[in-house]
Coordinates of C-alpha atoms in Angstrom, one line a residue:
M25 CA 97.1 78.4 66.9
V26 CA 99.0 81.6 67.6
Q27 CA 102.2 81.4 69.6
R28 CA 104.1 84.2 71.4
R29 CA 107.7 85.6 71.5
A30 CA 110.4 83.9 73.3
E31 CA 112.3 86.4 75.6
A32 CA 112.6 85.4 79.2
A33 CA 112.3 87.4 82.5
A34 CA 114.2 86.8 85.7
A35 CA 113.7 83.1 86.6
G36 CA 112.2 82.0 90.0
S37 CA 109.8 84.9 90.6
E38 CA 106.1 84.2 91.1
T39 CA 103.7 85.0 88.4
Y40 CA 100.5 83.6 86.9
L41 CA 99.0 82.5 83.6
I42 CA 95.5 83.4 82.4
F43 CA 93.3 81.0 80.4
E44 CA 90.3 82.4 78.6
M45 CA 87.6 80.3 76.9
Q46 CA 84.5 81.6 75.1
D47 CA 81.7 79.9 73.2
S48 CA 79.4 82.6 71.6
M49 CA 76.7 80.1 70.8
A50 CA 74.9 77.4 72.9
D51 CA 75.4 74.7 70.3
G52 CA 79.2 74.3 70.9
W53 CA 81.1 72.0 73.1
S54 CA 79.8 70.4 76.3
G55 CA 82.7 70.2 78.7
I56 CA 85.5 71.7 76.7
G57 CA 88.5 71.9 79.0
Y58 CA 92.1 72.8 79.3
E59 CA 95.0 71.1 81.1
I60 CA 98.4 72.4 82.0
W61 CA 101.0 69.8 82.8
D62 CA 104.3 70.1 84.7
L63 CA 107.5 69.2 82.8
N64 CA 110.0 70.7 85.3
N65 CA 111.2 67.3 86.6
A66 CA 112.3 66.1 83.1
G67 CA 114.2 62.9 83.3
A68 CA 112.4 61.6 86.4
D69 CA 111.0 58.1 86.3
E70 CA 107.3 57.8 85.5
T71 CA 104.8 55.1 84.7
L72 CA 102.6 55.5 81.6
T73 CA 99.2 53.6 82.0
I74 CA 97.3 52.6 78.8
D75 CA 93.6 51.8 79.3
A76 CA 91.7 50.3 76.3
T77 CA 87.9 49.7 76.3
G78 CA 85.4 48.3 73.8
P79 CA 81.9 46.9 73.6
G80 CA 81.2 43.3 74.5
G81 CA 84.5 41.5 73.9
G82 CA 86.4 44.7 73.5
W83 CA 88.7 45.4 70.6
T84 CA 89.0 42.8 67.8
G85 CA 92.5 42.9 66.2
N86 CA 93.2 46.5 67.1
T87 CA 96.9 47.1 67.9
W88 CA 98.6 49.9 69.8
T89 CA 102.2 50.7 69.6
L90 CA 104.2 53.1 71.8
K91 CA 107.7 54.3 70.7
D92 CA 110.3 56.6 72.0
G93 CA 111.7 59.6 70.1
D94 CA 114.3 57.4 68.4
G95 CA 111.7 55.0 67.1
N96 CA 112.4 52.2 69.6
V97 CA 109.3 50.3 70.5
L98 CA 108.5 50.6 74.2
G99 CA 105.3 48.5 74.1
T100 CA 102.8 47.0 71.7
D101 CA 99.9 44.7 71.9
T102 CA 96.8 43.5 70.0
C103 CA 93.8 43.7 72.2
C104 CA 90.7 41.6 72.3
N105 CA 89.3 42.6 75.6
T106 CA 89.1 45.7 77.9
E107 CA 92.6 45.8 79.3
S108 CA 95.3 48.0 80.9
W109 CA 99.1 48.1 80.6
S110 CA 101.8 49.9 82.5
I111 CA 105.0 51.0 80.8
P112 CA 108.1 52.7 82.5
V113 CA 109.0 56.0 80.9
K114 CA 110.6 59.3 81.9
V115 CA 109.1 62.8 82.2
G116 CA 110.0 64.9 79.2
D117 CA 110.7 62.0 76.9
N118 CA 109.5 62.4 73.3
M119 CA 107.0 59.6 72.3
T120 CA 104.9 58.5 69.4
W121 CA 101.5 56.6 69.7
T122 CA 99.8 54.5 67.1
V123 CA 96.5 52.6 67.2
T124 CA 95.6 50.5 64.2
E125 CA 92.1 49.6 63.1
G126 CA 91.2 45.9 63.4
S127 CA 87.9 44.2 62.5
G128 CA 86.2 45.7 65.6
T129 CA 86.2 49.4 65.5
T130 CA 82.7 50.3 66.8
G131 CA 82.9 51.5 70.4
V132 CA 86.7 51.5 70.7
A133 CA 88.1 54.0 73.2
W134 CA 91.4 54.4 75.0
S135 CA 93.3 56.7 77.3
L136 CA 96.9 57.4 78.3
K137 CA 97.4 58.2 82.0
V138 CA 100.1 59.3 84.4
G139 CA 99.4 59.1 88.2
G140 CA 95.9 57.9 87.5
V141 CA 95.1 61.1 85.5
A142 CA 94.4 60.9 81.8
F143 CA 96.4 63.3 79.6
W144 CA 95.1 61.9 76.3
S145 CA 91.6 60.3 76.0
V146 CA 89.6 59.3 73.0
Q147 CA 85.9 58.5 73.4
D148 CA 84.1 55.9 71.3
T149 CA 82.1 58.6 69.6
Y150 CA 85.1 60.3 68.1
A151 CA 86.0 60.1 64.5
N152 CA 88.2 57.3 63.4
T153 CA 91.0 59.8 62.5
K154 CA 91.2 60.6 66.2
R155 CA 90.7 57.1 67.6
F156 CA 93.3 55.6 65.3
P157 CA 96.3 57.9 65.2
T158 CA 99.5 57.0 63.3
E159 CA 102.9 58.0 64.8
Q160 CA 101.2 60.8 66.8
A161 CA 104.0 62.6 68.6
F162 CA 103.8 63.8 72.2
V163 CA 106.0 64.7 75.2
M164 CA 105.6 62.6 78.3
P165 CA 104.1 64.9 81.1
G166 CA 104.7 64.9 84.8
S167 CA 102.0 66.0 87.2
L168 CA 98.8 67.9 86.3
L169 CA 99.3 71.5 87.4
A170 CA 95.9 73.0 86.6
S171 CA 92.7 72.2 84.7
G172 CA 89.2 73.6 84.0
T173 CA 86.1 73.0 81.9
M174 CA 83.5 75.2 80.2
L175 CA 79.9 74.7 79.4
S176 CA 78.5 75.4 75.9
G177 CA 77.4 79.0 75.3
S178 CA 79.5 80.5 78.2
T179 CA 82.7 82.3 79.0
K180 CA 85.3 81.3 81.5
I181 CA 88.5 82.9 82.7
E182 CA 90.9 81.3 85.1
R183 CA 94.2 82.3 86.7
I184 CA 96.9 79.7 87.2
A185 CA 99.8 80.3 89.7
A186 CA 103.2 79.7 88.1
T187 CA 106.9 80.6 88.4
V188 CA 109.0 82.3 85.8
G189 CA 111.1 79.6 84.1
D190 CA 108.6 76.8 84.5
Q191 CA 108.6 74.2 81.7
L192 CA 104.9 73.4 81.1
A193 CA 102.7 71.8 78.4
L194 CA 99.1 72.8 77.4
S195 CA 96.3 70.5 76.2
V196 CA 92.8 71.6 75.2
V197 CA 90.4 68.8 75.7
E198 CA 87.4 68.2 73.4
G199 CA 85.0 66.8 75.9
G200 CA 81.5 65.8 74.5
S201 CA 81.5 67.7 71.2
T202 CA 78.8 68.6 68.8
T203 CA 80.4 71.6 67.1
G204 CA 83.3 73.7 68.1
Y205 CA 83.2 76.3 65.4
E206 CA 82.2 79.2 67.7
V207 CA 84.7 78.4 70.4
S208 CA 87.9 80.4 71.0
W209 CA 90.5 80.3 73.7
A210 CA 93.8 81.9 74.7
L211 CA 96.5 81.2 77.2
K212 CA 98.3 84.4 78.3
E213 CA 101.1 85.5 80.6
Q214 CA 100.4 87.9 83.5
D215 CA 101.1 90.9 81.2
Y216 CA 98.5 89.5 78.7
D217 CA 101.2 88.5 76.2
S218 CA 99.7 85.5 74.3
V219 CA 101.3 82.0 74.8
F220 CA 98.9 80.1 72.6
S221 CA 95.5 80.9 71.2
A222 CA 92.8 79.6 68.8
E223 CA 90.2 81.7 67.2
V224 CA 86.6 81.0 66.1
G225 CA 86.5 78.8 63.0
A226 CA 89.9 77.3 63.5
A227 CA 90.3 73.6 62.6
D228 CA 90.1 70.9 65.4
E229 CA 93.9 70.2 65.2
V230 CA 94.4 73.9 66.1
K231 CA 91.7 74.1 68.8
F232 CA 92.8 70.9 70.5
P233 CA 96.6 71.0 71.0
L234 CA 98.1 68.0 72.7
L235 CA 100.8 68.8 75.3
S236 CA 102.2 71.9 73.4
T237 CA 105.3 72.8 75.4
F238 CA 106.2 76.3 76.5
T239 CA 108.3 78.2 79.1
V240 CA 106.8 80.7 81.5
L241 CA 108.4 84.1 80.8
G242 CA 106.6 86.3 83.3
V243 CA 106.0 90.0 82.9
Q244 CA 107.8 91.4 79.9
C245 CA 106.0 94.6 79.2
Q246 CA 106.0 97.6 81.6
H247 CA 102.8 99.6 80.9
N248 CA 103.5 103.4 80.9
E249 CA 99.9 104.5 80.2
F250 CA 96.5 103.8 81.7
S251 CA 94.5 100.9 80.5
W252 CA 90.8 100.5 80.5
A253 CA 88.2 97.8 80.1
L254 CA 84.4 97.7 79.5
V255 CA 82.6 94.9 81.3
Y256 CA 79.5 93.6 79.6
Y257 CA 77.1 91.5 81.5
D258 CA 73.6 90.3 80.6
D259 CA 71.7 91.5 83.6
S260 CA 69.3 94.5 83.6
Q261 CA 70.6 95.7 87.0
W262 CA 74.2 95.8 85.7
N263 CA 73.3 99.0 83.8
Q264 CA 71.6 100.7 86.8
G265 CA 74.8 102.1 88.3
F266 CA 76.7 101.5 91.5
Q267 CA 77.5 103.6 94.6
N268 CA 81.1 102.6 95.2
M269 CA 83.6 99.8 94.7
F270 CA 86.5 98.2 96.6
A271 CA 88.9 95.4 96.0
V272 CA 89.3 92.2 98.0
G273 CA 91.9 89.6 96.9
D274 CA 91.2 88.7 93.3
W275 CA 87.8 90.4 93.1
V276 CA 86.4 94.0 92.8
Y277 CA 83.1 94.3 94.6
L278 CA 80.5 96.8 93.3
V279 CA 78.4 98.5 96.0
P280 CA 74.7 98.4 95.0
T281 CA 72.4 101.4 95.0
S282 CA 68.7 101.4 96.0
S283 CA 67.6 100.1 92.6
H284 CA 69.4 96.8 93.0
N285 CA 68.6 93.5 94.6
K286 CA 71.8 91.8 93.6
I287 CA 75.5 92.1 94.6
F288 CA 78.1 92.0 91.8
R289 CA 81.8 91.3 91.8
V290 CA 84.3 91.3 88.9
D291 CA 87.6 89.5 88.7
G292 CA 90.5 91.9 89.1
A293 CA 93.0 90.0 86.9
T294 CA 91.1 90.1 83.6
F295 CA 88.2 92.4 84.5
T296 CA 85.9 90.3 82.4
Q297 CA 84.4 87.7 84.7
V298 CA 81.3 88.7 86.7
E299 CA 79.7 86.8 89.6
V300 CA 76.3 87.6 91.1
L301 CA 74.8 87.1 94.5
S302 CA 71.1 87.8 94.5
Y303 CA 69.3 89.1 97.6
D304 CA 67.0 86.1 97.5
T305 CA 69.9 83.6 97.5
A306 CA 71.6 85.5 100.3
G307 CA 68.5 85.8 102.4
I308 CA 68.4 89.6 102.2
S309 CA 65.0 91.4 102.1
V310 CA 64.7 93.6 99.1
A311 CA 62.7 96.2 100.9
G312 CA 64.9 96.4 104.0
Y313 CA 68.4 96.1 102.7
Q314 CA 68.9 98.5 99.8
N315 CA 71.1 101.6 99.3
F316 CA 74.6 100.9 100.5
N317 CA 77.4 103.6 100.7
T318 CA 80.6 101.6 100.6
G319 CA 82.2 98.4 101.9
F320 CA 85.3 96.9 103.5
V321 CA 87.0 93.6 104.2
D322 CA 88.2 92.2 107.6
D323 CA 91.3 90.2 108.3
A324 CA 89.5 87.0 107.7
G325 CA 88.5 88.0 104.2
Y326 CA 84.8 88.6 104.8
V327 CA 83.2 91.4 102.8
Y328 CA 80.9 94.0 104.5
L329 CA 78.5 96.4 102.9
L330 CA 77.8 99.6 104.9
P331 CA 74.2 101.0 104.8
G332 CA 73.5 104.4 103.2
N333 CA 70.7 106.8 104.1
G334 CA 67.4 105.0 104.7
N335 CA 69.1 101.7 105.3
S336 CA 70.1 100.5 108.8
Y337 CA 71.4 97.0 108.0
L338 CA 75.0 96.0 107.8
V339 CA 75.5 93.1 105.4
K340 CA 78.3 90.5 105.8
V341 CA 79.0 88.5 102.6
D342 CA 80.4 84.9 103.0
L343 CA 83.8 84.1 101.5
T344 CA 82.2 81.7 99.0
F345 CA 79.9 84.5 97.6
T346 CA 76.9 82.3 98.0
S347 CA 75.3 83.6 101.2
A348 CA 75.2 86.6 103.5
S349 CA 74.4 87.7 107.1
T350 CA 72.7 90.9 108.2
L351 CA 72.9 93.0 111.3
S352 CA 70.5 95.8 112.3
V353 CA 72.6 98.8 113.4
N354 CA 71.4 101.8 115.4
S355 CA 71.8 104.4 112.7
N356 CA 72.1 104.7 108.9
G357 CA 74.4 106.3 106.5
F358 CA 78.0 105.2 107.1
K359 CA 81.0 106.3 105.0
G360 CA 83.5 103.7 105.9
A361 CA 85.0 101.7 108.8
I362 CA 88.0 101.9 111.1
L363 CA 89.3 98.4 111.9
Y364 CA 90.9 97.7 115.2
G365 CA 91.5 94.1 116.3
V366 CA 88.2 92.2 116.0
Y367 CA 86.2 95.4 115.9
A368 CA 85.0 97.8 113.2
F369 CA 84.1 101.4 114.1
L370 CA 81.6 102.7 111.5
V371 CA 82.2 106.2 110.3
P372 CA 78.8 108.0 110.6
E373 CA 77.0 110.5 108.4
G374 CA 74.4 110.9 111.2
G375 CA 76.7 111.5 114.2
I376 CA 76.6 108.1 115.9
I377 CA 79.7 106.0 115.9
E378 CA 78.9 102.3 116.1
Q379 CA 81.3 99.6 117.3
I380 CA 80.8 96.2 115.7
D381 CA 82.3 92.9 116.9
L382 CA 83.2 91.2 113.6
M383 CA 83.9 87.8 115.0
S384 CA 80.4 87.5 116.6
F385 CA 78.8 90.0 114.2
Y386 CA 76.9 92.1 116.8
S387 CA 76.8 95.7 117.8
V388 CA 78.9 96.3 121.0
T389 CA 78.2 99.9 121.7
T390 CA 77.4 103.3 120.2
L391 CA 78.7 106.8 120.8
D392 CA 76.3 109.7 120.0
L393 CA 78.5 112.7 119.2
S394 CA 75.6 115.1 119.8
Y395 CA 76.1 114.6 123.5
Q396 CA 79.7 115.9 123.3
D397 CA 80.7 119.4 124.4
D398 CA 80.5 120.3 120.7
S399 CA 77.0 119.0 119.8
Y400 CA 77.3 120.0 116.1
L401 CA 79.6 117.0 115.3
R402 CA 78.0 115.2 112.4
S403 CA 78.4 114.1 108.7
F404 CA 82.0 112.7 108.3
S405 CA 83.3 111.7 104.9
A406 CA 85.9 109.1 105.9
G407 CA 87.9 107.6 108.8
F408 CA 91.3 106.2 109.5
T409 CA 93.5 105.1 112.4
D410 CA 97.1 105.5 113.5
G411 CA 96.9 102.3 115.5
T412 CA 95.8 104.0 118.7
Y413 CA 93.2 106.5 117.8
G414 CA 90.4 106.6 115.3
Y415 CA 90.0 109.8 113.2
L416 CA 86.8 111.1 111.6
V417 CA 87.3 113.4 108.6
P418 CA 84.9 116.3 108.8
Y419 CA 82.6 117.2 105.9
Q420 CA 79.5 119.0 107.3
D421 CA 78.0 119.8 110.7
S422 CA 74.5 119.2 112.1
F423 CA 73.3 122.3 110.2
S424 CA 74.6 121.0 106.8
S425 CA 77.3 123.7 106.8
N426 CA 80.8 122.9 105.9
S427 CA 82.9 121.7 108.9
G428 CA 86.6 121.6 109.6
K429 CA 86.3 119.8 113.0
L430 CA 88.4 116.7 113.0
V431 CA 87.3 114.1 115.7
R432 CA 89.8 111.8 117.4
F433 CA 88.8 109.0 119.8
D434 CA 90.7 106.3 121.7
L435 CA 90.0 102.9 120.1
A436 CA 91.0 100.7 123.1
S437 CA 88.8 102.5 125.6
F438 CA 85.9 103.2 123.3
S439 CA 82.5 103.3 125.1
S440 CA 79.2 105.2 124.9
S441 CA 80.5 107.7 127.5
I442 CA 84.0 108.7 126.4
T443 CA 84.9 112.2 125.5
V444 CA 86.4 112.7 122.0
D445 CA 89.1 115.1 121.0
V446 CA 88.2 117.8 118.5
V447 CA 90.4 120.1 116.5
D448 CA 88.8 122.9 114.3
F449 CA 91.1 123.4 111.4
T450 CA 89.4 126.6 110.4
T451 CA 90.8 128.3 113.5
N452 CA 94.5 127.5 112.6
S453 CA 96.8 130.5 112.3
H454 CA 97.5 129.8 108.6
P455 CA 96.2 132.6 106.4
N456 CA 94.2 130.2 104.3
A457 CA 92.8 128.1 107.2
F458 CA 89.4 129.7 106.8
Y459 CA 89.0 127.4 103.7
W460 CA 90.0 124.2 105.6
Y461 CA 86.6 122.6 105.8
G462 CA 84.4 120.2 103.8
F463 CA 86.9 117.4 103.5
A464 CA 86.1 114.6 101.0
G465 CA 88.5 112.1 102.4
G466 CA 91.7 111.4 104.4
Y467 CA 94.3 108.9 105.4
Q468 CA 97.6 108.6 107.4
D469 CA 101.0 107.3 106.5
G470 CA 102.4 106.6 110.0
T471 CA 103.8 110.1 110.5
Y472 CA 101.2 112.5 109.2
G473 CA 97.5 112.6 108.6
Y474 CA 96.2 114.0 105.3
M475 CA 92.8 115.4 104.4
A476 CA 91.6 116.8 101.0
T477 CA 88.8 119.4 100.7
K478 CA 86.0 118.7 98.3
D479 CA 85.6 122.2 96.7
S480 CA 88.7 124.3 97.4
N481 CA 91.5 122.1 96.0
I482 CA 93.4 122.1 99.3
I483 CA 95.2 119.2 101.0
V484 CA 95.9 119.6 104.7
R485 CA 98.7 117.6 106.4
F486 CA 98.9 117.4 110.2
R487 CA 100.7 115.5 113.0
S488 CA 98.9 113.8 115.8
W489 CA 98.4 116.1 118.8
T490 CA 98.4 115.7 122.6
T491 CA 95.6 117.0 124.8

């Protein structure tokens, strides 16, 4: 088992740990797990519960002995039946545990528990060397902080909230075992510095540590260069490409193209764990709901996929990533959304702004920009808001020619009959204003709005205007 360096960062700040488990063959463990125990309240009174079980009449002449770190006997008994004992101890105390073989060894099992949760269990199928330890040392844990299990032939990555300076202990639990040769695991800090790890082929005593203590150090390494990761996933559609991506909480969502009938997301912490929501499971028609442009998330955490060309259905993905809802909208081809209260205003490629009530998930109203005084308003690349107005970033007009006409509309008074404000940046007095068109994106910082052209390497900054 590989162990890490021992510098410490500033105590008290929030961080997290990462536990990775992988079994490259399907003949490994069934139910391998990890447990992280809290040792922060060292010295606090605790009760250790010992449960012993056996077939029929139970143990026959098998004796257990619990000692403290100084060798003082805290409890001992010879068991003939299935029984349980409670012994007062303190969190953080060093202990030793011995179980001797009597005349009845078949079917013998036991567990040590705290707060009703076992921190050391031995099944009756385990080898005698595990069922009958001699002076096996361990530290008395407090409460269980985190745990997880993994099926044979799979990969699992979990993130565990922690605080810099925490005193913790790690156990890796064998579960129902056939062979663990192909299994590997690693416990890492937030910056991926290894705390403990065990590689493929390591001996059981390395792969199954019991309450190995460590201190949470937090981020020690400041990365000064870009990092990258390749995500491999065994699904034919994984290699068919994606239209866009966006992050929501701990996950990065990949926006599917027309060749997909599944929605994928990847965990942002490790960029290795993939989850899939198929259209069939979500209740989405393959024929009607393909080709999405981008997506967004609302304040409640729901994910929305915006339809691209040829698709007129907005998809709302449930927080559990197990189901989805769909809404038929009045146009297709949207490049983003402007959020305002419970509403989303969809940024159109086709010239029709659509207002969606996110709470009830229905279309409130639409505004067709072709009925404005300037009927050529169409094909916007992005949208943003300053809290009062929505802004549509111009890309092309209705003749597919580059456009520099920024559209602004009042969010609070939005209706199908409002008049929008329009500024044509190509008519500005700046000598290079002729090239201020065909913008690929934009945003605002509270004072200025910014737009970047697609082809002429120009960024335009502007203040809001009055009409």
